[in-house]
Every structure is written in structure tokens, then in C-alpha cells.
Short mmCIF file of C-alpha atoms in Angstrom, two decimals:
data_model
loop_
_atom_site.label_atom_id
_atom_site.label_comp_id
_atom_site.label_asym_id
_atom_site.label_seq_id
_atom_site.Cartn_x
_atom_site.Cartn_y
_atom_site.Cartn_z
CA MET A 15 0.00 0.00 0.00
CA THR A 16 1.43 3.34 -0.96
CA VAL A 17 1.73 6.32 1.30
CA GLU A 18 -0.64 8.23 -0.95
CA SER A 19 -3.40 5.61 -0.72
CA THR A 20 -3.07 5.42 3.08
CA ALA A 21 -3.41 9.15 3.39
CA ALA A 22 -6.41 9.14 1.11
CA ARG A 23 -8.22 6.69 3.39
CA LYS A 24 -7.67 8.76 6.57
CA PRO A 25 -10.42 11.22 7.49
CA ARG A 26 -9.39 14.84 7.54
CA ARG A 27 -10.32 15.44 11.14
CA SER A 28 -8.75 18.84 11.46
CA SER A 29 -10.73 20.26 8.56
CA LYS A 30 -13.95 18.85 9.98
CA ARG A 31 -13.27 20.39 13.37
CA THR A 32 -12.64 23.74 11.76
CA SER A 33 -15.88 23.46 9.82
CA ALA A 34 -17.82 22.57 12.96
CA ALA A 35 -16.32 25.47 14.85
CA LYS A 36 -17.50 27.87 12.22
CA LYS A 37 -20.97 26.39 11.93
CA PRO A 38 -23.49 28.50 13.88
CA GLN A 39 -25.37 26.60 16.54
CA ASN A 40 -29.07 27.28 17.07
CA ALA A 41 -29.01 30.08 14.52
CA GLU A 42 -32.72 30.74 15.06
CA PRO A 43 -33.44 30.41 18.77
CA GLN A 44 -37.00 30.58 19.98
CA LEU A 45 -38.11 34.10 20.88
CA VAL A 46 -41.22 34.95 22.86
CA GLN A 47 -42.91 37.98 21.31
CA LEU A 48 -46.37 39.46 21.89
CA LEU A 49 -45.92 42.83 20.17
CA THR A 50 -44.05 43.09 16.88
CA PRO A 51 -41.70 45.98 16.02
CA GLU A 52 -44.51 47.28 13.80
CA GLY A 53 -46.83 47.49 16.79
CA GLU A 54 -48.96 44.47 15.87
CA ARG A 55 -50.32 42.26 18.65
CA VAL A 56 -49.52 38.56 18.32
CA GLU A 57 -50.29 35.56 20.53
CA HIS A 58 -48.00 32.99 22.09
CA PRO A 59 -49.27 29.56 23.22
CA ASP A 60 -47.40 29.61 26.53
CA TYR A 61 -47.51 33.27 27.51
CA ALA A 62 -50.98 34.74 27.29
CA ILE A 63 -51.55 38.16 28.79
CA ASP A 64 -54.66 40.29 29.11
CA LEU A 65 -54.12 43.91 30.14
CA SER A 66 -56.62 46.73 30.54
CA ASP A 67 -56.27 50.00 28.64
CA ASP A 68 -55.14 51.69 31.84
CA GLU A 69 -52.43 49.09 32.35
CA LEU A 70 -51.21 49.48 28.77
CA ARG A 71 -51.06 53.25 29.12
CA GLY A 72 -49.27 52.76 32.43
CA LEU A 73 -46.55 50.65 30.82
CA TYR A 74 -46.05 53.29 28.16
CA ARG A 75 -45.87 56.04 30.79
CA ASP A 76 -43.31 54.04 32.77
CA MET A 77 -41.05 53.66 29.76
CA VAL A 78 -41.32 57.30 28.66
CA LEU A 79 -40.57 58.70 32.11
CA THR A 80 -37.74 56.25 32.66
CA ARG A 81 -36.14 57.28 29.37
CA ARG A 82 -36.58 60.96 30.27
CA PHE A 83 -34.89 60.46 33.62
CA ASP A 84 -32.08 58.52 31.98
CA ALA A 85 -31.53 61.23 29.36
CA GLU A 86 -31.43 63.89 32.08
CA ALA A 87 -28.85 61.92 34.05
CA THR A 88 -26.68 61.59 30.94
CA ALA A 89 -26.89 65.33 30.35
CA LEU A 90 -26.02 66.05 33.98
CA GLN A 91 -22.90 63.91 33.67
CA ARG A 92 -21.85 65.79 30.54
CA GLN A 93 -22.31 69.03 32.48
CA GLY A 94 -19.99 67.81 35.23
CA GLU A 95 -22.72 67.20 37.80
CA LEU A 96 -22.20 63.40 37.91
CA GLY A 97 -18.97 61.48 37.83
CA LEU A 98 -20.37 58.69 35.66
CA TRP A 99 -23.67 57.38 34.35
CA ALA A 100 -24.76 54.02 32.91
CA SER A 101 -27.60 54.60 30.47
CA LEU A 102 -30.45 52.15 29.89
CA LEU A 103 -31.42 53.63 26.52
CA GLY A 104 -33.12 50.91 24.48
CA GLN A 105 -33.68 48.57 27.43
CA GLU A 106 -36.81 50.21 28.83
CA ALA A 107 -39.18 47.39 27.85
CA ALA A 108 -37.04 44.70 29.47
CA GLN A 109 -36.88 46.62 32.73
CA ILE A 110 -40.42 47.96 32.93
CA GLY A 111 -41.98 44.71 31.78
CA SER A 112 -40.07 42.62 34.30
CA GLY A 113 -40.39 45.25 37.02
CA ARG A 114 -44.18 45.39 36.74
CA ALA A 115 -44.35 41.60 36.99
CA LEU A 116 -43.07 41.76 40.59
CA ARG A 117 -45.15 41.64 43.73
CA ASP A 118 -44.45 44.02 46.60
CA ASP A 119 -42.96 41.22 48.72
CA ASP A 120 -40.56 40.06 45.99
CA TYR A 121 -36.94 41.16 46.31
CA VAL A 122 -34.75 42.66 43.59
CA PHE A 123 -30.98 42.49 43.22
CA PRO A 124 -29.95 44.92 40.44
CA THR A 125 -26.72 45.77 38.68
CA TYR A 126 -26.03 49.48 38.12
CA ARG A 127 -28.32 50.02 35.13
CA GLU A 128 -31.76 48.99 36.42
CA HIS A 129 -33.22 52.49 36.60
CA GLY A 130 -36.51 51.29 35.14
CA VAL A 131 -36.85 48.52 37.70
CA ALA A 132 -36.07 51.02 40.45
CA TRP A 133 -38.88 53.18 39.09
CA CYS A 134 -41.28 50.24 39.28
CA ARG A 135 -40.22 49.58 42.87
CA GLY A 136 -40.99 53.15 43.90
CA VAL A 137 -37.42 54.30 44.42
CA ASP A 138 -37.22 58.08 43.90
CA PRO A 139 -35.15 58.64 40.73
CA THR A 140 -33.11 61.34 42.44
CA ASN A 141 -31.94 58.77 45.00
CA LEU A 142 -30.26 56.81 42.22
CA LEU A 143 -27.97 59.71 41.44
CA GLY A 144 -26.31 60.23 44.80
CA MET A 145 -23.78 57.46 44.29
CA PHE A 146 -22.93 58.69 40.79
CA ARG A 147 -22.43 62.19 42.20
CA GLY A 148 -20.28 60.82 44.98
CA VAL A 149 -22.35 62.08 47.91
CA ASN A 150 -23.50 58.74 49.37
CA HIS A 151 -23.07 54.97 49.15
CA GLY A 152 -26.42 54.35 47.51
CA GLY A 153 -29.08 56.76 48.68
CA TRP A 154 -31.97 54.50 49.66
CA ASP A 155 -32.88 51.84 52.20
CA PRO A 156 -33.06 48.52 50.29
CA ASN A 157 -35.65 47.09 52.67
CA SER A 158 -38.04 49.99 52.14
CA ASN A 159 -38.73 48.92 48.56
CA ASN A 160 -37.26 45.41 48.48
CA PHE A 161 -34.76 46.81 45.98
CA HIS A 162 -31.12 46.24 46.82
CA LEU A 163 -28.44 48.87 46.32
CA TYR A 164 -26.75 49.02 42.92
CA THR A 165 -23.91 46.54 42.47
CA ILE A 166 -20.85 47.62 40.53
CA VAL A 167 -18.92 44.34 40.82
CA ILE A 168 -19.95 42.37 37.75
CA GLY A 169 -22.11 39.34 38.50
CA SER A 170 -21.76 39.26 42.28
CA GLN A 171 -25.40 40.21 42.87
CA THR A 172 -26.53 36.86 41.46
CA LEU A 173 -24.87 35.15 44.42
CA HIS A 174 -26.53 37.58 46.82
CA ALA A 175 -29.88 36.89 45.19
CA THR A 176 -29.40 33.13 45.35
CA GLY A 177 -28.50 33.21 49.03
CA TYR A 178 -31.44 35.46 49.80
CA ALA A 179 -33.77 33.19 47.84
CA MET A 180 -32.51 30.14 49.74
CA GLY A 181 -33.35 32.01 52.94
CA VAL A 182 -36.82 32.85 51.65
CA ALA A 183 -37.43 29.16 51.00
CA LYS A 184 -36.24 28.18 54.48
CA ASP A 185 -38.56 30.79 55.99
CA GLY A 186 -41.48 29.22 54.17
CA ALA A 187 -42.44 32.47 52.41
CA ASP A 188 -44.09 32.41 48.99
CA SER A 189 -42.25 35.46 47.67
CA ALA A 190 -39.69 35.32 44.88
CA VAL A 191 -36.32 36.90 44.15
CA ILE A 192 -35.06 38.32 40.87
CA ALA A 193 -31.44 39.01 39.93
CA TYR A 194 -30.54 41.27 37.01
CA PHE A 195 -27.31 40.97 35.06
CA GLY A 196 -25.98 41.53 31.56
CA ASP A 197 -24.57 39.31 28.86
CA GLY A 198 -21.05 40.22 29.95
CA ALA A 199 -21.74 39.10 33.50
CA SER A 200 -22.87 35.72 32.18
CA SER A 201 -19.17 34.97 31.61
CA GLN A 202 -18.38 35.45 35.30
CA GLY A 203 -17.83 32.54 37.65
CA ASP A 204 -20.19 34.11 40.19
CA VAL A 205 -23.08 33.61 37.80
CA ALA A 206 -22.17 29.99 37.16
CA GLU A 207 -21.96 29.35 40.91
CA SER A 208 -25.34 31.02 41.38
CA PHE A 209 -26.88 28.73 38.79
CA THR A 210 -25.44 25.68 40.54
CA PHE A 211 -26.57 26.63 44.04
CA SER A 212 -30.03 27.80 42.98
CA ALA A 213 -30.67 24.58 41.06
CA VAL A 214 -29.40 22.25 43.78
CA TYR A 215 -31.35 24.03 46.51
CA ASN A 216 -34.38 24.74 44.33
CA ALA A 217 -34.18 28.42 45.22
CA PRO A 218 -37.13 30.67 44.25
CA VAL A 219 -35.05 32.99 42.09
CA VAL A 220 -35.40 34.33 38.55
CA PHE A 221 -32.18 35.19 36.72
CA PHE A 222 -33.01 38.03 34.35
CA CYS A 223 -30.24 38.56 31.81
CA GLN A 224 -30.51 41.69 29.71
CA ASN A 225 -28.55 40.66 26.66
CA ASN A 226 -27.86 44.03 25.06
CA GLN A 227 -25.28 42.25 22.87
CA TRP A 228 -22.27 44.30 23.95
CA ALA A 229 -20.26 43.74 27.13
CA ILE A 230 -18.67 47.17 26.76
CA SER A 231 -16.87 46.53 23.44
CA GLU A 232 -17.09 42.73 23.47
CA PRO A 233 -19.92 41.29 21.32
CA THR A 234 -21.94 38.32 22.56
CA GLU A 235 -20.55 35.97 19.92
CA LYS A 236 -17.12 36.38 21.52
CA GLN A 237 -18.51 35.11 24.83
CA THR A 238 -20.71 32.13 24.02
CA ARG A 239 -21.26 29.45 21.38
CA VAL A 240 -24.96 29.04 22.18
CA PRO A 241 -27.79 31.46 23.03
CA LEU A 242 -27.49 32.45 26.66
CA TYR A 243 -30.88 31.10 27.73
CA GLN A 244 -29.80 27.59 26.74
CA ARG A 245 -27.14 27.57 29.44
CA ALA A 246 -29.85 26.89 32.01
CA GLN A 247 -30.29 23.38 30.60
CA GLY A 248 -26.87 22.37 31.85
CA TYR A 249 -27.83 23.33 35.40
CA GLY A 250 -31.18 21.58 35.38
CA PHE A 251 -33.67 24.43 35.17
CA PRO A 252 -35.54 26.08 32.29
CA GLY A 253 -34.41 29.04 30.23
CA VAL A 254 -36.40 31.22 27.89
CA ARG A 255 -35.48 33.95 25.45
CA VAL A 256 -37.88 36.88 25.21
CA ASP A 257 -37.98 39.87 22.89
CA GLY A 258 -36.41 42.43 25.22
CA ASN A 259 -37.90 45.32 23.26
CA ASP A 260 -41.42 43.98 23.76
CA VAL A 261 -42.75 45.19 27.12
CA LEU A 262 -45.77 42.87 26.97
CA ALA A 263 -43.68 39.76 26.39
CA CYS A 264 -41.20 40.74 29.11
CA LEU A 265 -44.08 41.19 31.54
CA ALA A 266 -45.70 37.86 30.65
CA VAL A 267 -42.49 35.80 30.70
CA THR A 268 -41.19 37.29 33.94
CA ARG A 269 -44.57 36.90 35.64
CA SER A 270 -44.64 33.23 34.64
CA ALA A 271 -41.08 32.66 35.92
CA LEU A 272 -41.86 34.37 39.24
CA GLU A 273 -45.01 32.31 39.71
CA ARG A 274 -43.03 29.17 39.02
CA ALA A 275 -40.52 30.18 41.70
CA ARG A 276 -43.29 30.87 44.21
CA ARG A 277 -44.76 27.41 43.59
CA GLY A 278 -41.48 25.90 44.73
CA GLU A 279 -40.38 24.77 41.27
CA GLY A 280 -37.00 26.48 41.42
CA PRO A 281 -35.08 28.97 39.28
CA THR A 282 -35.60 30.17 35.72
CA LEU A 283 -33.21 31.96 33.40
CA VAL A 284 -34.85 34.70 31.32
CA GLU A 285 -32.75 36.14 28.50
CA ALA A 286 -34.20 39.46 27.34
CA PHE A 287 -32.76 39.88 23.87
CA THR A 288 -32.43 43.65 23.49
CA TYR A 289 -29.91 46.29 22.45
CA ARG A 290 -27.96 48.99 24.21
CA MET A 291 -28.65 51.96 21.93
CA GLY A 292 -26.27 54.26 23.78
CA ALA A 293 -22.83 53.91 25.30
CA HIS A 294 -21.95 51.37 27.97
CA THR A 295 -21.37 54.31 30.31
CA THR A 296 -20.61 57.97 29.74
CA SER A 297 -16.90 57.08 29.64
CA ASP A 298 -17.45 54.85 26.61
CA ASP A 299 -17.51 55.60 22.87
CA PRO A 300 -19.48 52.87 21.05
CA THR A 301 -18.63 54.30 17.63
CA LYS A 302 -15.17 52.78 18.08
CA TYR A 303 -16.39 49.20 18.00
CA ARG A 304 -19.83 48.88 16.38
CA ALA A 305 -21.32 49.89 13.05
CA ASP A 306 -23.86 52.67 12.60
CA GLU A 307 -25.97 50.32 10.47
CA GLU A 308 -26.39 47.96 13.42
CA THR A 309 -27.54 50.73 15.72
CA ALA A 310 -29.95 52.06 13.10
CA ALA A 311 -31.50 48.62 12.63
CA TRP A 312 -32.19 48.37 16.34
CA GLU A 313 -33.52 51.90 16.59
CA ALA A 314 -36.29 50.73 14.26
CA LYS A 315 -37.23 48.23 17.01
CA ASP A 316 -37.49 50.95 19.65
CA PRO A 317 -39.59 49.57 22.54
CA ILE A 318 -41.37 52.86 23.23
CA LEU A 319 -42.22 53.52 19.60
CA ARG A 320 -43.67 50.03 19.12
CA LEU A 321 -46.03 50.35 22.10
CA ARG A 322 -47.05 53.86 21.06
CA THR A 323 -47.91 52.55 17.60
CA TYR A 324 -50.10 49.89 19.16
CA LEU A 325 -51.83 52.38 21.47
CA GLU A 326 -52.59 54.68 18.55
CA LYS A 327 -53.81 51.91 16.25
CA GLN A 328 -56.15 50.54 18.92
CA LYS A 329 -57.24 54.06 19.96
CA ILE A 330 -56.16 53.35 23.52
CA ALA A 331 -54.39 56.70 23.86
CA ASP A 332 -55.14 60.01 22.14
CA ALA A 333 -53.18 63.18 21.46
CA ALA A 334 -54.22 64.70 24.77
CA TYR A 335 -52.71 61.75 26.63
CA PHE A 336 -49.38 62.03 24.84
CA THR A 337 -49.27 65.81 25.35
CA ALA A 338 -49.92 65.46 29.06
CA LEU A 339 -47.22 62.80 29.31
CA ASP A 340 -44.73 65.06 27.54
CA GLU A 341 -45.45 67.76 30.12
CA GLU A 342 -45.03 65.28 32.96
CA SER A 343 -41.76 64.15 31.41
CA GLU A 344 -40.38 67.69 31.29
CA ALA A 345 -41.43 68.27 34.89
CA LEU A 346 -39.55 65.14 35.92
CA GLY A 347 -36.42 66.33 34.12
CA LYS A 348 -36.58 69.67 35.88
CA ARG A 349 -37.04 68.02 39.28
CA VAL A 350 -34.06 65.75 38.70
CA ARG A 351 -31.83 68.66 37.66
CA GLU A 352 -32.74 70.72 40.68
CA ALA A 353 -32.37 67.81 43.06
CA VAL A 354 -28.92 66.86 41.82
CA ARG A 355 -27.56 70.40 41.87
CA GLY A 356 -28.96 70.88 45.35
CA MET A 357 -27.36 67.78 46.85
CA PRO A 358 -25.12 68.88 49.74
CA ASP A 359 -21.52 67.79 49.80
CA PRO A 360 -21.04 65.24 52.56
CA GLU A 361 -18.58 65.67 55.40
CA PRO A 362 -15.32 63.97 54.39
CA LEU A 363 -15.41 61.64 57.38
CA ALA A 364 -18.91 60.44 56.40
CA MET A 365 -17.33 57.98 53.96
CA PHE A 366 -16.54 55.76 56.94
CA ASP A 367 -20.13 55.69 58.18
CA HIS A 368 -22.18 52.53 57.61
CA THR A 369 -19.22 50.57 56.25
CA TYR A 370 -20.05 47.99 58.90
CA ALA A 371 -23.31 47.74 60.79
CA ASP A 372 -21.60 47.52 64.20
CA GLY A 373 -18.28 49.22 63.54
CA ASN A 374 -14.86 47.75 62.88
CA PRO A 375 -11.47 48.44 64.56
CA LEU A 376 -9.63 48.82 61.26
CA VAL A 377 -12.21 51.28 59.91
CA ASP A 378 -12.03 53.22 63.20
CA GLU A 379 -8.24 53.40 62.83
CA GLU A 380 -8.52 54.59 59.23
CA ARG A 381 -11.10 57.20 60.25
CA ALA A 382 -8.74 58.57 62.91
CA GLN A 383 -5.84 58.71 60.47
CA PHE A 384 -7.92 60.54 57.87
CA ALA A 385 -9.24 62.96 60.50
CA ALA A 386 -5.67 63.78 61.52
CA TYR A 387 -4.76 64.29 57.87
CA GLN A 388 -7.66 66.68 57.36
CA ALA A 389 -6.78 68.56 60.55
CA SER A 390 -3.23 69.07 59.35
CA PHE A 391 -4.41 71.44 56.63
CA ALA A 392 -6.13 73.64 59.21
CA GLU A 393 -2.97 73.70 61.33
CA GLU A 394 -0.89 74.74 58.30
CA GLY A 395 -3.37 77.53 57.62
CA ASN A 396 -2.86 78.90 61.14
#
């Protein structure tokens, strides 16, 4: 047998592996949608929802006012009034839909971008800005609204949510917990550990991933070979992908997942497939890493525009309603501006307050050292 004939009989494994690596997996994942980008109502066999006209107008109002607040915060940062801001532009439907699915006794663990969820939980928008202005550590009592403080460390809040949910189950309560995170956080080990613990202990928690497709400048395809919602299968609980720009679908899917958790059936992973229309934060420039054509295509799927189209087609809202909402929106912007500019500068030593609930010797030592340092400037002045 010649060398040539032997080689001809051997399979070209390397070329097949290369081909498989390039082949897209699950190119058309299932997507729950109840309202098309054109504003047409559609049905889904597993996620029926029946909302009154008042509730539909309420969802639209929530999204409009949340976007107005977000735009004002971005402008304030550009004017030097905030150190940083993380915009939610384009993600209003995912946040308002999921936020309105919650009961008062449910508990929320957000990242640093859940301004719409905070709105649904009754957190005053101006309280969200204190941390970004550098005048407090958060600005609100988490237990007053069952809405935890913003979490800057990527993915860690999913562990907090899982532990809290395990405690809820041990207490015998029928409330649920929801943890928000982004597609970038899905690559963190904390999230994987949260999935493991929540599945093993059947914790009543919903993992709500807002896949805005860009972890700063890293696209989703650089992070995963399969749609994110399918990762839940490996941990033994269900995952579902929902149109994140469809507020009705986000409400229906999240409500279903929360009810499942309350029944004692364990966690669910919800992937809200949406798009971050603005920058990651005000320190980011998205024009450096993504095409204008991509952004324009997603602007045509604007969550607010699609619901407005539906309201107008069904004659659920008239011109007077939209005019009144515009006026309310401007009033909110003015209130936010005045509140931020009127925030008093904290005493320098206040940064040590509330670091620990009952104090800590090391923090006390650091406080004393900093106080002496501050006093030295007054002594030099004398």
C-alpha cells in the first residue's frame, strides 16, 4: 500500500473540526414575542396576557418617564454634575416589563443600570444619582422597597440573590427573588456558581439577563457558542429567550417565571434579547467598536415607539394623553436637575459611616488617620 493511498483513506479530522467550529449553533433560537416591532399584537401559546387599557397606558408612561430620567442623568454627567452614568437607553421594555411583573414582597438584586426597575419599585429617581455624584453609598434603604443597592462588581449580585432566595425558602415564604445581570456578567464565575446553588437548593429565584449584545466593546458571539438562555439546561432548570424590546412579552415571561418560583419549582433563566442603543457608560464611545448600520437597525425596534404605535392603532391613547405625558416628562427632568444640583456635599469623614453595621477596629483606625490628615491642613493655615 502506498503512502498516498493510506493518506487518502484517513479522514481529515482537522478540517472537519474547523468546519464545525464555524458552523453557527441554534441560529434561530425561539423568541417569545407578543408585540411586533410594527406594533402588531400577536399571541403565544405559553404566555398569554390580558391587560386593561389603563395598564397598557401605564406601561407606556413608565417607559417614557424612565427614558426621560435617563436622558437627564446623561446630560447632567456631561455638564460635570455626575462622575459617571450608565444609560439604559433601548432597554426600557425589558426593565419595565419585568419590574411590573413583581409583587411588593418580591426582592430585587440589580446591577447598576436597572433604573426602570427602580422606578417600578418606587425608588425616587433622584436617589439613584447620589452614588454617581459621589455624595452617598447608595441613597436609599433597600428594605423599604425590596430593591437592593446598585452593584458595581460584575455578577456578584446573582450570588446575593441566590442566598437570599434560599433564605426565603427556608422561611417558608411564597415570595420570589429576581437578579438582574448583563450578557457580559454571564461569563463570570459568580453567575455559574449562582446557577449551581439555585438549582441544587431549588431556590425561588429568577435570573433576568438583559442581553444588550455588547459587554462594553465585546460582542456576545465572543462570549458564548450558544444562546445564553440555553445555558440553564446544563444546570437543570428552564431558560427562555424573550424579545427584550417587547414590554408585553417581558411582563408575561417574567410573571410566569416568578409564579413558578413561588410554587417551589426552582429557578428560571430569562434572557431578554435587546440592544444597548447608547454607550456602555458615559466614559465609553461605542462608535469605536460597532457599526452605525447595526444601531440604526435596532432603533427601528425601539420599545417605546412600538407600544405607542399599538396604542394609537387601537385608539387606547389620544393626542391629549401624549401631550400630558410630555409635560409630565419635562417636569420630571426639571425636578431631577434641581435635586442633583442641590445635593449637599457630605462631610469627608462620612465615607466611613455605615461601612459595617456595628463598627470595625480597622475602619475606626482609618477614620482617625484621615481625620488627623484633614486637621493638618487647618494647622498649616494657622
